[in-house]
mmCIF file with all atom_site columns, C-alpha atoms in Angstrom:
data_model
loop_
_atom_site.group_PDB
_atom_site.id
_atom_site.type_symbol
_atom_site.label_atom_id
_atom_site.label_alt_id
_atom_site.label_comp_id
_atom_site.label_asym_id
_atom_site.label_entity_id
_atom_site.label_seq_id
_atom_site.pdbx_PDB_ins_code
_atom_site.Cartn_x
_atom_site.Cartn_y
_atom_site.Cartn_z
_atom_site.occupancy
_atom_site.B_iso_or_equiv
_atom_site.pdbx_formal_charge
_atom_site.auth_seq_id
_atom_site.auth_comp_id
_atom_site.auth_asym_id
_atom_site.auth_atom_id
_atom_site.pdbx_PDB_model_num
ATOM 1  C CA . UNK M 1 1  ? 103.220 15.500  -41.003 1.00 0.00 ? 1  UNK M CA 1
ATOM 2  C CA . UNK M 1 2  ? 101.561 12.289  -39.404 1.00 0.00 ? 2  UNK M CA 1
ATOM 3  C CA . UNK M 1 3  ? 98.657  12.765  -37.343 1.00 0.00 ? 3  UNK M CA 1
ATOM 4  C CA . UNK M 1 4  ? 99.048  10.914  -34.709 1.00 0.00 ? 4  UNK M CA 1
ATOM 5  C CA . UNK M 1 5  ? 95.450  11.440  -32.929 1.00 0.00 ? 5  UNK M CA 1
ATOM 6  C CA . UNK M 1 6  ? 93.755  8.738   -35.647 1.00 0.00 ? 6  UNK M CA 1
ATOM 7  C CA . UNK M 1 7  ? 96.598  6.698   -35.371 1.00 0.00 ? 7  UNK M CA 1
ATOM 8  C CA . UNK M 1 8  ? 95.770  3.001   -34.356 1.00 0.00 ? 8  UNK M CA 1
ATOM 9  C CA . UNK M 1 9  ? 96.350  -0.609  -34.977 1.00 0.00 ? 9  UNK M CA 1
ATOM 10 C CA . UNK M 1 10 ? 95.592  -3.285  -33.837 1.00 0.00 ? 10 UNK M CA 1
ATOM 11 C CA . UNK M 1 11 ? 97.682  -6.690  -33.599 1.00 0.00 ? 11 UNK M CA 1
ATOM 12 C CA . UNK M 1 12 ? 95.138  -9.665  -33.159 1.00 0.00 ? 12 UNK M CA 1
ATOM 13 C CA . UNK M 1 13 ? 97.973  -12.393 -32.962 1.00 0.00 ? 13 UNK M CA 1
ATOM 14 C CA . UNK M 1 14 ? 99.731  -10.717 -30.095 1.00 0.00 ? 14 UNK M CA 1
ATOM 15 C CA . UNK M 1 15 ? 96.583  -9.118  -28.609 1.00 0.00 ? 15 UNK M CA 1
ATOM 16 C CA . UNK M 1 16 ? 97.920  -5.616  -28.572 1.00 0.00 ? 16 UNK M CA 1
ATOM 17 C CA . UNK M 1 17 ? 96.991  -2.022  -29.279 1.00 0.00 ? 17 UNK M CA 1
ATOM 18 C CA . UNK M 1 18 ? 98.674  0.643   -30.545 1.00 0.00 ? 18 UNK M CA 1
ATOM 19 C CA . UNK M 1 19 ? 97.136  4.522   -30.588 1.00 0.00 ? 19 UNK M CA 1
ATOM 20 C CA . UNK M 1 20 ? 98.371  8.374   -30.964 1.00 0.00 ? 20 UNK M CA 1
ATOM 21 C CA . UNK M 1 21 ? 98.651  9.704   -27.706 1.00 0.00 ? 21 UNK M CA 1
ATOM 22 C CA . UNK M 1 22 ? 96.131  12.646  -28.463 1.00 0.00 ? 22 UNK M CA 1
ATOM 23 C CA . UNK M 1 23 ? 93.186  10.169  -29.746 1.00 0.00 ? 23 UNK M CA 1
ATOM 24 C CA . UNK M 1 24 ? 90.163  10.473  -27.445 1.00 0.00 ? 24 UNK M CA 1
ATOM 25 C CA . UNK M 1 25 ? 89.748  7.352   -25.051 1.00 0.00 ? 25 UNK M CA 1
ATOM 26 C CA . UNK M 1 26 ? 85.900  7.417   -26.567 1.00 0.00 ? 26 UNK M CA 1
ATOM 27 C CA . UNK M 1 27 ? 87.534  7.193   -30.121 1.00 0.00 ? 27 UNK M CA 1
ATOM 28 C CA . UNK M 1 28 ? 89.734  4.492   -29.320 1.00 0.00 ? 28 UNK M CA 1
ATOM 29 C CA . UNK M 1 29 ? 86.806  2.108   -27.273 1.00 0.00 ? 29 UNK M CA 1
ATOM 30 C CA . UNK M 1 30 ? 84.577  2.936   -30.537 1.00 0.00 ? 30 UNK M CA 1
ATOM 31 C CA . UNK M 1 31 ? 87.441  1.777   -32.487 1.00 0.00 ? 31 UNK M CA 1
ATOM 32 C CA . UNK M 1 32 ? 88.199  -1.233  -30.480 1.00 0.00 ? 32 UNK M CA 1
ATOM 33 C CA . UNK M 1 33 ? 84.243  -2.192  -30.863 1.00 0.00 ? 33 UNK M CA 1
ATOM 34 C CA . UNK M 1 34 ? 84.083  -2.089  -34.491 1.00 0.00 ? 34 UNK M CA 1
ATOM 35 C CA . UNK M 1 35 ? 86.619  -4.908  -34.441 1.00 0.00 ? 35 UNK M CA 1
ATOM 36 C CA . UNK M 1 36 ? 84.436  -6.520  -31.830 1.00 0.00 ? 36 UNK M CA 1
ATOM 37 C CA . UNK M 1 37 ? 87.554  -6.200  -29.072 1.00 0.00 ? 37 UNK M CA 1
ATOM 38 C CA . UNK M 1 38 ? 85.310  -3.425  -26.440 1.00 0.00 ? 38 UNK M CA 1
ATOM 39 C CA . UNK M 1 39 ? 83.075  -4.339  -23.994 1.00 0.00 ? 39 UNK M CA 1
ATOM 40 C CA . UNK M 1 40 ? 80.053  -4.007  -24.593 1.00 0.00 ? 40 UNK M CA 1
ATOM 41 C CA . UNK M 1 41 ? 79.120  -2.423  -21.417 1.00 0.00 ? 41 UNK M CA 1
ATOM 42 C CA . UNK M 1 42 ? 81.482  0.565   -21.230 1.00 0.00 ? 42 UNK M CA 1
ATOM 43 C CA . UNK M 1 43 ? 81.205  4.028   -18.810 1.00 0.00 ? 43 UNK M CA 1
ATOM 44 C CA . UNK M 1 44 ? 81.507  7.068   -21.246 1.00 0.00 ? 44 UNK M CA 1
ATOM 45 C CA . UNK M 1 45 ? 84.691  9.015   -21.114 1.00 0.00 ? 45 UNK M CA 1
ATOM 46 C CA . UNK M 1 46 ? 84.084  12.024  -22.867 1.00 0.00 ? 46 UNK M CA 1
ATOM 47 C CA . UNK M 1 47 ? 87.414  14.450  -23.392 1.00 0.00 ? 47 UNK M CA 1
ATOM 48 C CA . UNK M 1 48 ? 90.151  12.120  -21.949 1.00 0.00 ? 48 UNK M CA 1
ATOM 49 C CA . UNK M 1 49 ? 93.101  11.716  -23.972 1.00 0.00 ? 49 UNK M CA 1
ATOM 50 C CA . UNK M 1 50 ? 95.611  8.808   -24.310 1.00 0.00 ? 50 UNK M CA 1
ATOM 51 C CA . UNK M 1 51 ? 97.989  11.316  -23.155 1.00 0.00 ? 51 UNK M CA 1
ATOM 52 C CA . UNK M 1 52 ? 95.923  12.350  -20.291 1.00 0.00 ? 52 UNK M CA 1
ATOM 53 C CA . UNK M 1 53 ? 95.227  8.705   -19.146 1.00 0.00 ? 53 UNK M CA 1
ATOM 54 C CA . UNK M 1 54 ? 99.022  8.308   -18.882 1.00 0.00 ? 54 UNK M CA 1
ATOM 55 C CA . UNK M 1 55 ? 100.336 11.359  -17.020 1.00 0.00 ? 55 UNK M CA 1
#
C-alpha cells in the first residue's frame, strides 16, 4: 500500500507539482524550499491538508 501523504514530485521542465492529497501544506512548502522553489517569506499553515485546501 502506497502512502500517499509523502508523495511528491516535482517536474522542473514543466514547472509543476505533484503531492498526496493528505500531505500537510507545511510539509509540502518545506519540501518545495529544499529545492529552492518556496518563498522565502511564507505565513505558517499548521494542520491544513492538500485535501482540505481543495474541498
Amino acid at each position: 500500500m502506497t502512502n500517499f501523504g509523502n508523495y511528491y514530485k516535482l517536474n522542473k521542465a514543466k514547472q509543476t507539482v505533484t503531492c498526496g492529497s493528505s500531505m500537510f501544506l507545511q510539509t509540502l512548502i518545506d519540501k518545495l524550499a529544499i529545492d529552492g522553489y518556496a518563498l522565502s517569506n511564507m505565513p505558517g499553515y499548521g494542520g491544513i491538508t492538500i485535501a482540505g485546501i481543495l474541498q
